[in-house]
Short mmCIF file of C-alpha atoms (C1' of nucleotides) in Angstrom, two decimals:
data_model
loop_
_atom_site.label_atom_id
_atom_site.label_comp_id
_atom_site.label_asym_id
_atom_site.label_seq_id
_atom_site.Cartn_x
_atom_site.Cartn_y
_atom_site.Cartn_z
CA MET A 210 -20.77 -19.11 2.00
CA ASN A 211 -20.06 -15.46 0.77
CA ASN A 212 -17.37 -17.00 -1.61
CA LYS A 213 -16.58 -14.21 -4.29
CA ILE A 214 -13.01 -13.66 -3.90
CA ILE A 215 -13.17 -10.36 -2.84
CA PRO A 216 -10.86 -7.65 -5.84
CA LYS A 217 -7.24 -6.64 -4.15
CA ALA A 218 -8.04 -2.59 -4.97
CA VAL A 219 -11.73 -3.52 -3.21
CA ILE A 220 -9.44 -4.90 0.77
CA GLU A 221 -7.71 -2.00 0.64
CA ARG A 222 -10.81 0.41 1.42
CA VAL A 223 -12.42 -2.52 4.51
CA PRO A 224 -10.16 -0.55 6.83
CA LEU A 225 -11.16 2.67 6.16
CA TYR A 226 -15.45 1.72 6.28
CA LEU A 227 -14.66 -0.03 9.12
CA ASP A 228 -13.49 2.24 10.23
CA TYR A 229 -16.51 4.12 9.10
CA LEU A 230 -19.25 2.54 10.45
CA ASP A 231 -17.63 1.89 13.50
CA LYS A 232 -17.71 5.58 14.89
CA LEU A 233 -21.66 5.88 13.33
CA ILE A 234 -22.69 3.73 15.20
CA ASP A 235 -21.36 5.56 18.84
CA ASN A 236 -23.23 8.12 17.23
CA ASP A 237 -26.20 5.27 17.53
CA ASN A 238 -26.59 6.10 13.78
CA GLU A 239 -29.55 2.92 12.08
CA MET A 240 -28.59 2.99 8.48
CA VAL A 241 -26.35 4.18 6.62
CA SER A 242 -25.95 5.31 2.63
CA SER A 243 -23.72 4.47 -0.30
CA LYS A 244 -23.15 8.33 -0.95
CA MET A 245 -23.40 9.06 3.23
CA ILE A 246 -20.08 6.78 3.40
CA SER A 247 -18.97 8.31 -0.31
CA GLN A 248 -19.06 12.35 0.83
CA ASP A 249 -17.35 11.31 4.79
CA LEU A 250 -14.57 9.89 3.55
CA GLY A 251 -14.18 12.00 -0.09
CA LEU A 252 -14.23 8.75 -2.71
CA GLY A 253 -17.08 7.68 -5.64
CA GLU A 254 -20.20 7.44 -4.79
CA VAL A 255 -20.09 4.33 -6.98
CA GLN A 256 -17.04 3.32 -6.23
CA VAL A 257 -18.87 2.45 -2.85
CA ARG A 258 -21.85 1.39 -3.69
CA LYS A 259 -20.30 -1.30 -6.12
CA ASP A 260 -17.71 -2.18 -2.83
CA LEU A 261 -20.61 -2.63 -0.19
CA ASN A 262 -22.04 -5.08 -2.50
CA ILE A 263 -19.54 -6.99 -3.48
CA ILE A 264 -18.65 -7.05 0.90
CA SER A 265 -22.12 -7.52 2.37
CA GLY A 266 -25.23 -6.68 -0.96
CA LYS A 267 -27.73 -5.71 1.75
CA GLY A 268 -28.81 -3.02 0.89
CA LYS A 269 -32.14 -2.11 0.11
CA PRO A 270 -33.27 0.92 -2.38
CA LYS A 271 -34.25 4.59 -0.64
CA ILE A 272 -32.83 2.64 2.75
CA GLY A 273 -28.93 2.35 2.03
CA TYR A 274 -27.60 -0.02 4.48
CA ILE A 275 -28.39 -1.52 8.29
CA ALA A 276 -25.19 0.02 10.25
CA SER A 277 -24.79 -2.89 11.71
CA ASP A 278 -25.52 -5.10 9.38
CA LEU A 279 -23.21 -3.66 7.20
CA ARG A 280 -20.19 -3.60 10.23
CA ASN A 281 -20.76 -7.85 10.39
CA ASP A 282 -20.32 -8.37 7.07
CA LEU A 283 -17.17 -6.30 6.86
CA GLU A 284 -16.57 -7.85 9.72
CA SER A 285 -17.50 -10.90 9.11
CA LEU A 286 -14.49 -11.00 6.08
CA ILE A 287 -11.29 -10.18 7.99
CA ARG A 288 -12.24 -13.74 10.13
CA ASN A 289 -14.50 -16.46 10.57
CA GLU A 290 -13.65 -17.78 14.12
CA GLU A 291 -14.44 -15.58 17.53
CA LYS A 292 -10.74 -14.58 17.77
CA THR A 293 -7.87 -14.75 15.25
CA ASN A 294 -4.39 -15.68 17.74
CA VAL A 295 -1.34 -13.55 16.70
CA VAL A 296 2.10 -13.30 17.29
CA ILE A 297 4.68 -10.58 18.05
CA ILE A 298 8.24 -12.58 17.18
CA GLY A 299 11.09 -9.80 17.54
CA ALA A 300 11.06 -8.14 21.13
CA GLY A 301 12.74 -4.73 19.60
CA LYS A 302 11.71 -1.63 19.38
CA ILE A 303 9.50 -2.47 16.73
CA GLY A 304 7.76 -5.27 17.72
CA GLU A 305 7.93 -3.21 21.38
CA ALA A 306 5.18 -0.23 19.59
CA LEU A 307 3.51 -3.42 17.41
CA ALA A 308 2.78 -5.05 21.28
CA ASN A 309 1.92 -1.89 23.06
CA TYR A 310 0.13 -0.57 20.25
CA ASN A 311 -3.46 -1.35 21.04
CA GLY A 312 -5.54 -0.74 18.18
CA PHE A 313 -5.61 -4.45 17.09
CA LYS A 314 -7.78 -5.84 20.45
CA LYS A 315 -10.97 -4.26 17.85
CA TYR A 316 -11.05 -5.98 14.85
CA GLY A 317 -10.79 -9.14 17.55
CA PHE A 318 -6.42 -9.94 16.34
CA ASN A 319 -5.99 -11.00 20.04
CA ILE A 320 -2.21 -10.42 19.96
CA ILE A 321 -1.51 -13.07 22.66
CA ALA A 322 2.81 -13.40 22.26
CA VAL A 323 6.49 -11.82 21.31
CA PHE A 324 9.15 -14.33 20.93
CA ASP A 325 12.88 -13.43 21.04
CA ASN A 326 15.99 -15.47 21.13
CA ASP A 327 17.59 -12.36 23.98
CA LEU A 328 18.00 -14.28 27.43
CA ASN A 329 17.44 -11.31 28.91
CA LYS A 330 14.01 -10.07 27.15
CA ILE A 331 12.69 -14.22 27.91
CA GLY A 332 10.93 -14.42 30.66
CA LYS A 333 9.64 -9.86 30.98
CA LYS A 334 6.75 -8.73 29.65
CA ILE A 335 5.28 -6.04 27.03
CA SER A 336 2.19 -4.30 28.04
CA ASP A 337 0.11 -7.84 29.97
CA LYS A 338 2.30 -9.95 26.56
CA ALA A 339 5.46 -12.70 28.03
CA ILE A 340 8.58 -12.32 25.85
CA LEU A 341 8.76 -16.65 25.37
CA SER A 342 12.08 -18.13 23.58
CA ILE A 343 12.22 -18.92 19.70
CA ASP A 344 12.74 -21.80 20.73
CA MET A 345 8.78 -22.34 21.76
CA LEU A 346 7.42 -20.89 18.71
CA LYS A 347 6.65 -24.00 16.49
CA ASP A 348 4.53 -25.25 19.51
CA PHE A 349 3.27 -22.81 20.72
CA CYS A 350 1.77 -22.04 17.40
CA LEU A 351 0.25 -24.94 16.73
CA GLU A 352 -1.71 -25.48 20.50
CA ASN A 353 -2.61 -22.30 19.88
CA ASP A 354 -4.00 -22.33 17.02
CA VAL A 355 -1.82 -18.98 16.10
CA GLU A 356 -3.04 -17.89 12.56
CA ILE A 357 -0.90 -13.69 12.33
CA VAL A 358 3.04 -13.72 12.89
CA MET A 359 4.13 -10.35 12.84
CA LEU A 360 7.32 -10.93 11.73
CA ALA A 361 9.68 -7.55 13.90
CA VAL A 362 13.42 -10.32 13.82
CA PRO A 363 17.00 -8.04 12.13
CA SER A 364 17.39 -9.30 8.76
CA LYS A 365 19.61 -11.89 9.35
CA GLU A 366 16.82 -13.99 11.36
CA THR A 367 14.51 -14.40 8.72
CA LYS A 368 15.40 -17.61 7.45
CA ASN A 369 15.46 -18.78 10.91
CA VAL A 370 12.63 -17.84 11.84
CA CYS A 371 10.53 -18.77 9.17
CA ASP A 372 12.46 -22.08 8.45
CA ILE A 373 10.10 -22.56 12.04
CA LEU A 374 6.75 -20.83 10.38
CA LYS A 375 6.88 -22.92 8.13
CA GLU A 376 5.67 -25.85 10.41
CA SER A 377 3.55 -24.50 12.71
CA ARG A 378 0.33 -24.10 10.09
CA ILE A 379 0.28 -20.02 10.32
CA LYS A 380 -1.64 -18.52 7.80
CA GLY A 381 -0.58 -15.13 7.47
CA ILE A 382 2.97 -13.31 8.27
CA LEU A 383 3.45 -8.69 8.45
CA ASN A 384 7.01 -8.80 7.85
CA PHE A 385 8.17 -5.62 8.56
CA THR A 386 11.76 -7.27 8.56
CA LYS A 387 13.49 -5.22 5.08
CA SER A 388 14.31 -9.30 3.76
CA LYS A 389 12.25 -10.98 1.28
CA ILE A 390 10.08 -14.26 2.38
CA ASP A 391 10.22 -17.19 0.35
CA ILE A 392 7.36 -18.98 2.10
CA GLN A 393 5.43 -21.25 -0.07
CA GLU A 394 2.75 -23.64 2.01
CA ASN A 395 0.42 -20.82 1.71
CA ILE A 396 1.16 -18.78 3.64
CA CYS A 397 0.04 -14.88 2.36
CA VAL A 398 2.63 -12.22 3.26
CA ARG A 399 2.69 -8.43 2.89
CA ASN A 400 5.38 -6.39 3.45
CA VAL A 401 5.63 -2.91 5.91
CA ASP A 402 8.63 -0.94 5.22
CA MET A 403 9.42 2.51 7.04
CA ALA A 404 11.26 3.37 4.79
CA SER A 405 9.81 2.60 1.33
CA LEU A 406 7.18 4.18 2.90
CA LEU A 407 9.41 7.47 3.34
CA ILE A 408 10.49 6.74 -0.31
CA MET A 409 6.83 6.36 -1.84
CA LEU A 410 5.93 10.02 0.32
CA ALA A 411 9.50 10.89 -1.56
CA VAL A 412 8.92 10.64 -5.09
CA GLU A 413 5.61 11.94 -4.84
CA ILE A 414 6.53 15.08 -3.19
CA ASN A 415 8.75 15.82 -6.17
CA ASN A 416 6.95 14.34 -8.92
CA ASN A 417 3.75 16.23 -7.79
CA LEU A 418 5.95 19.47 -7.81
CA ASN A 419 7.85 19.03 -10.74
CA TYR A 420 4.35 18.70 -12.08
CA ASN A 421 3.51 22.70 -11.18
CA LYS A 422 6.02 23.39 -12.15
CA GLY A 423 4.75 23.55 -15.59
CA GLU A 424 5.79 20.72 -18.46
CA MET B 109 15.48 17.51 -15.75
CA ASN B 110 12.91 14.88 -15.73
CA ASN B 111 9.18 16.28 -16.28
CA LYS B 112 7.72 12.85 -16.87
CA ILE B 113 5.14 11.61 -14.44
CA ILE B 114 5.65 8.49 -13.24
CA PRO B 115 2.69 6.42 -12.93
CA LYS B 116 1.96 5.74 -9.44
CA ALA B 117 2.21 1.78 -9.27
CA VAL B 118 5.46 2.35 -10.63
CA ILE B 119 6.61 4.74 -7.72
CA GLU B 120 6.04 1.61 -4.99
CA ARG B 121 8.51 -0.69 -7.19
CA VAL B 122 10.95 2.21 -6.50
CA PRO B 123 12.16 1.14 -3.05
CA LEU B 124 12.22 -2.53 -3.86
CA TYR B 125 14.83 -1.90 -7.08
CA LEU B 126 16.83 0.84 -4.74
CA ASP B 127 17.45 -2.03 -1.97
CA TYR B 128 18.15 -4.85 -4.98
CA LEU B 129 21.03 -1.96 -6.19
CA ASP B 130 21.79 -1.48 -3.37
CA LYS B 131 23.05 -4.92 -2.65
CA LEU B 132 23.80 -6.03 -5.57
CA ILE B 133 26.57 -2.19 -5.99
CA ASP B 134 27.92 -3.79 -2.37
CA ASN B 135 28.44 -7.01 -3.73
CA ASP B 136 30.61 -5.03 -6.56
CA ASN B 137 28.59 -5.96 -9.46
CA GLU B 138 28.63 -2.64 -12.32
CA MET B 139 25.83 -4.33 -14.67
CA VAL B 140 22.01 -5.20 -14.31
CA SER B 141 19.76 -6.22 -17.17
CA SER B 142 16.60 -5.47 -16.67
CA LYS B 143 15.97 -9.91 -16.89
CA MET B 144 18.22 -10.32 -13.75
CA ILE B 145 16.20 -7.93 -11.49
CA SER B 146 12.07 -9.15 -12.45
CA GLN B 147 13.52 -12.88 -11.88
CA ASP B 148 15.19 -11.84 -8.65
CA LEU B 149 12.40 -9.64 -6.82
CA GLY B 150 9.76 -12.26 -9.26
CA LEU B 151 8.89 -9.50 -10.76
CA GLY B 152 7.34 -9.77 -14.35
CA GLU B 153 10.01 -8.76 -17.32
CA VAL B 154 8.08 -6.03 -19.98
CA GLN B 155 7.17 -4.41 -16.15
CA VAL B 156 10.79 -4.27 -15.18
CA ARG B 157 11.82 -2.94 -18.74
CA LYS B 158 9.55 -0.11 -19.24
CA ASP B 159 10.27 0.76 -14.95
CA LEU B 160 12.80 1.48 -15.67
CA ASN B 161 13.52 2.48 -19.00
CA ILE B 162 10.69 5.73 -17.21
CA ILE B 163 12.56 6.51 -14.42
CA SER B 164 16.20 6.25 -16.00
CA GLY B 165 16.29 5.42 -19.63
CA LYS B 166 20.21 5.20 -19.40
CA GLY B 167 20.04 1.17 -20.89
CA LYS B 168 21.05 -0.24 -23.73
CA PRO B 169 20.90 -2.47 -25.64
CA LYS B 170 22.77 -5.98 -25.59
CA ILE B 171 24.58 -4.27 -22.73
CA GLY B 172 22.28 -3.27 -19.86
CA TYR B 173 22.62 -0.40 -17.23
CA ILE B 174 25.41 0.64 -15.52
CA ALA B 175 23.97 -0.12 -12.42
CA SER B 176 25.49 2.94 -10.73
CA ASP B 177 24.44 5.07 -12.59
CA LEU B 178 20.68 3.50 -12.35
CA ARG B 179 21.23 4.07 -8.29
CA ASN B 180 21.38 7.76 -9.23
CA ASP B 181 18.71 7.51 -11.25
CA LEU B 182 16.26 6.61 -8.66
CA GLU B 183 17.98 8.39 -5.75
CA SER B 184 17.78 11.35 -7.79
CA LEU B 185 13.95 11.03 -7.75
CA ILE B 186 13.12 11.16 -3.91
CA ARG B 187 14.74 14.24 -3.31
CA ASN B 188 17.08 17.32 -5.73
CA GLU B 189 18.41 18.64 -2.38
CA GLU B 190 21.85 17.36 -0.48
CA LYS B 191 19.33 15.11 2.43
CA THR B 192 15.55 15.58 2.85
CA ASN B 193 14.94 17.28 6.33
CA VAL B 194 12.68 15.52 8.84
CA VAL B 195 11.21 15.71 12.06
CA ILE B 196 8.97 13.24 13.95
CA ILE B 197 5.70 14.66 15.73
CA GLY B 198 5.10 12.38 19.09
CA ALA B 199 7.42 10.61 21.56
CA GLY B 200 4.93 7.69 22.13
CA LYS B 201 5.64 4.43 20.60
CA ILE B 202 4.98 4.60 17.48
CA GLY B 203 7.18 7.90 17.61
CA GLU B 204 10.22 6.26 19.21
CA ALA B 205 10.70 2.80 17.15
CA LEU B 206 10.92 5.20 13.92
CA ALA B 207 13.60 7.04 15.78
CA ASN B 208 15.54 4.42 16.29
CA TYR B 209 14.59 2.95 13.50
CA ASN B 210 18.19 3.90 11.83
CA GLY B 211 16.67 2.74 7.62
CA PHE B 212 16.34 6.29 7.03
CA LYS B 213 19.57 8.24 6.46
CA LYS B 214 21.26 5.35 3.50
CA TYR B 215 18.26 7.00 1.05
CA GLY B 216 19.18 10.98 2.69
CA PHE B 217 16.53 10.53 5.18
CA ASN B 218 17.43 12.62 8.00
CA ILE B 219 15.37 12.85 11.31
CA ILE B 220 17.11 16.23 12.47
CA ALA B 221 14.87 16.79 16.00
CA VAL B 222 11.22 14.18 17.11
CA PHE B 223 8.45 16.66 18.76
CA ASP B 224 6.37 16.11 22.01
CA ASN B 225 4.76 18.73 24.12
CA ASP B 226 4.88 16.34 27.28
CA LEU B 227 6.78 18.53 29.10
CA ASN B 228 8.63 14.86 31.22
CA LYS B 229 10.08 13.94 27.86
CA ILE B 230 10.92 17.46 26.59
CA GLY B 231 14.71 17.74 27.17
CA LYS B 232 15.85 14.23 26.33
CA LYS B 233 16.61 12.41 23.86
CA ILE B 234 15.76 9.67 21.45
CA SER B 235 19.04 7.78 19.45
CA ASP B 236 20.23 11.26 18.86
CA LYS B 237 17.03 12.77 19.17
CA ALA B 238 16.43 15.93 20.59
CA ILE B 239 12.03 16.17 22.31
CA LEU B 240 11.20 19.87 21.78
CA SER B 241 8.48 21.22 22.76
CA ILE B 242 6.10 21.02 19.94
CA ASP B 243 5.57 25.07 20.95
CA MET B 244 8.39 25.62 18.52
CA LEU B 245 7.51 23.25 15.65
CA LYS B 246 6.55 26.00 13.25
CA ASP B 247 10.37 27.79 13.51
CA PHE B 248 11.84 24.74 13.91
CA CYS B 249 11.22 24.13 11.14
CA LEU B 250 10.33 26.59 8.86
CA GLU B 251 14.02 27.13 9.92
CA ASN B 252 15.54 23.82 9.66
CA ASP B 253 13.68 23.64 5.55
CA VAL B 254 12.32 20.53 7.30
CA GLU B 255 11.36 19.16 4.31
CA ILE B 256 8.61 16.03 5.43
CA VAL B 257 6.88 15.18 8.63
CA MET B 258 6.13 11.70 10.62
CA LEU B 259 3.26 11.78 12.19
CA ALA B 260 2.55 9.59 15.47
CA VAL B 261 0.60 11.88 17.72
CA PRO B 262 -2.78 10.49 19.62
CA SER B 263 -5.36 11.31 17.03
CA LYS B 264 -7.51 14.32 18.86
CA GLU B 265 -4.09 16.08 18.67
CA THR B 266 -4.05 15.27 14.81
CA LYS B 267 -6.04 18.15 14.05
CA ASN B 268 -3.62 21.25 15.67
CA VAL B 269 -0.73 19.79 14.92
CA CYS B 270 -1.72 19.47 11.77
CA ASP B 271 -3.25 23.76 11.82
CA ILE B 272 0.58 24.54 12.56
CA LEU B 273 1.74 22.49 10.18
CA LYS B 274 -0.03 24.42 7.35
CA GLU B 275 2.36 27.46 7.89
CA SER B 276 5.24 25.43 8.85
CA ARG B 277 6.34 24.75 4.93
CA ILE B 278 6.45 21.65 4.65
CA LYS B 279 5.97 19.95 1.77
CA GLY B 280 4.40 16.13 3.19
CA ILE B 281 3.33 13.88 5.87
CA LEU B 282 3.35 9.92 7.07
CA ASN B 283 1.08 9.75 9.19
CA PHE B 284 0.75 7.39 11.89
CA THR B 285 -1.91 8.58 13.14
CA LYS B 286 -6.19 7.26 12.91
CA SER B 287 -7.14 10.63 11.71
CA LYS B 288 -8.40 11.65 8.11
CA ILE B 289 -5.28 14.66 7.54
CA ASP B 290 -6.77 17.97 5.58
CA ILE B 291 -4.89 19.77 4.31
CA GLN B 292 -4.67 21.57 1.34
CA GLU B 293 -2.49 23.82 1.15
CA ASN B 294 0.23 21.06 -1.47
CA ILE B 295 1.17 18.12 1.12
CA CYS B 296 1.63 15.17 -0.13
CA VAL B 297 0.40 12.86 2.21
CA ARG B 298 0.38 8.62 3.16
CA ASN B 299 -2.08 7.21 5.98
CA VAL B 300 0.21 4.18 7.59
CA ASP B 301 -2.28 2.21 10.50
CA MET B 302 -1.02 -0.77 11.96
CA ALA B 303 -4.39 -2.63 12.58
CA SER B 304 -5.22 -1.85 8.58
CA LEU B 305 -2.24 -3.64 7.16
CA LEU B 306 -4.04 -6.23 9.64
CA ILE B 307 -6.63 -6.31 8.48
CA MET B 308 -5.51 -6.40 5.21
CA LEU B 309 -3.93 -9.67 6.02
CA ALA B 310 -6.60 -10.70 6.81
CA VAL B 311 -8.87 -10.46 4.31
CA GLU B 312 -6.23 -11.55 1.61
CA ILE B 313 -6.51 -14.84 3.62
CA ASN B 314 -9.78 -15.30 3.97
CA ASN B 315 -9.86 -14.71 0.05
CA ASN B 316 -7.01 -17.59 -0.32
CA LEU B 317 -9.01 -19.67 2.34
CA ASN B 318 -12.46 -20.33 0.71
CA TYR B 319 -11.11 -19.82 -3.21
CA ASN B 320 -9.08 -22.76 -2.82
CA LYS B 321 -12.03 -24.35 -1.44
CA GLY B 322 -13.11 -24.54 -4.85
CA GLU B 323 -15.64 -22.27 -5.97
"C1'" DT C 293 -46.46 8.19 -7.06
"C1'" DA C 294 -42.59 10.67 -6.36
"C1'" DG C 295 -37.81 10.10 -4.77
"C1'" DA C 296 -34.23 8.29 -3.38
"C1'" DT C 297 -30.94 4.89 -2.97
"C1'" DT C 298 -29.79 -0.02 -4.87
"C1'" DG C 299 -27.95 -2.77 -8.30
"C1'" DT C 300 -26.48 -3.28 -13.18
"C1'" DT C 301 -25.25 -2.57 -17.58
"C1'" DA C 302 -21.28 -0.64 -21.43
"C1'" DA C 303 -17.69 3.11 -20.82
"C1'" DT C 304 -13.32 4.90 -19.56
"C1'" DC C 305 -8.85 4.89 -18.05
"C1'" DG C 306 -4.51 3.16 -15.80
"C1'" DA C 307 -1.34 -0.60 -15.77
"C1'" DT C 308 0.08 -4.94 -17.18
"C1'" DT C 309 2.04 -7.90 -20.52
"C1'" DA C 310 2.36 -10.41 -25.39
"C1'" DA C 311 4.85 -9.80 -29.45
"C1'" DC C 312 8.30 -7.27 -32.51
"C1'" DA C 313 11.53 -4.23 -33.81
"C1'" DA C 314 16.10 -1.55 -33.32
"C1'" DT C 315 20.64 -1.31 -31.86
"C1'" DC C 316 25.19 -2.34 -29.22
"C1'" DT D 24 26.81 -11.31 -38.61
"C1'" DA D 25 24.61 -13.59 -34.55
"C1'" DG D 26 22.93 -13.22 -29.74
"C1'" DA D 27 20.68 -10.53 -26.46
"C1'" DT D 28 18.78 -6.82 -24.37
"C1'" DT D 29 16.46 -2.56 -25.16
"C1'" DG D 30 12.10 -0.39 -25.79
"C1'" DT D 31 7.89 0.24 -27.82
"C1'" DT D 32 3.72 -0.29 -30.14
"C1'" DA D 33 -0.74 -3.49 -29.28
"C1'" DA D 34 -3.57 -6.52 -26.78
"C1'" DT D 35 -5.24 -7.53 -22.40
"C1'" DC D 36 -6.86 -7.64 -18.17
"C1'" DG D 37 -8.57 -4.94 -14.16
"C1'" DA D 38 -10.00 -0.54 -11.60
"C1'" DT D 39 -12.76 3.24 -11.84
"C1'" DT D 40 -17.14 6.24 -13.07
"C1'" DA D 41 -20.77 7.36 -15.52
"C1'" DA D 42 -25.53 5.71 -17.47
"C1'" DC D 43 -29.17 4.07 -16.40
"C1'" DA D 44 -32.25 0.86 -14.79
"C1'" DA D 45 -34.37 -1.23 -10.25
"C1'" DT D 46 -36.73 -1.50 -6.27
"C1'" DC D 47 -38.87 0.79 -1.18
#
DNA sequence: TAGATTGTTAATCGATTAACAATC
DNA sequence: TAGATTGTTAATCGATTAACAATC
């Protein structure tokens, strides 16, 4: 269907648009225009127009977009299936926070299990999600069509887990470990590192300060 | 001193370099070249050379960089003071995960307290850090020179907290809430949203798949 | 028709990459 | 000196913005 490749810069803004539309639809707004969105989100008007055109392209001059249609097009960008199955690997602090977080469901992400190798944790639950043994990871993924893995294990475990994942037919990894993921097999990887986020903020702050002090 | 403005794209790579140098120094390597770094991190050679030149500029032809000097220059990008004081606001799942995470210290970030408005939590501790009442937030920040705030409260609380923060002389906010932070006052904001990260990964996956199916 | 909003084409800006000159 | 690595200048690429034509 939609076989245009979507520029990376646009992808970064998809969650923003989705969220905005959700609120709009909740408030019973039927129509929406690029101008509205751009103003409310603080983005450029042309930028939004261009983004929406790439993503949906169903805008009508003078009228704008039908909010629910636009939402659908944004959503179909995220997944083809009814639901996207996700598992969390690592039942430590981060894994637990992820399992408890309930903002994923709304976008069709279904967290169906948590994996760990700690015998004290296996068998227990985190907010309704069973903690299973890493030994079952591969079979579980294959049987349940798991598409995405959130990886939150200690760094030294990363390699082992990745070896298992290679054979688990998953499509993407959200990597919360410090280790670089070295997987070919056409698996998408996005790294999330709390310390990095803090560092980037700090550098921006210092830049900002130096700049304001005058050149 | 270093009053060059550092491009955003370079800032994104600073944590990567820092981490790489840490490992290198741990293994007693004294010297390092752009080529080494670019190969190990999978980046372009010229890109690394240019980045390091902007960040440090102390490279010597034929020799390369002194690893520890380079590390220092990267670190001085992060902060001018000895330590950067940080507080966490919100002692929920995310706040807790952040407080427990101990990867911040290494880069000079000092998490000195957690704030919440839940009387059941105030007075307790999360891994050594006291949970204090939000009422004390402003004074605490002023007295302790808090530079950065990690904000992990329920969305509806965001506005209130921001009003307090405006008067707390902080310089940056790492925003884990869904709400847009509307603060002028020269405060840097970086938004972190778990759902967004997952969405971006999912879009990339679908893009990738469509692309591979041939145009 | 007139006005508002769309999509598109061209210009600008910033980041990456390629080519090369400088130097320990 | 020759070789390796640096920093810099110019070319390319991608994203944003500005200007405008198309249309409900």
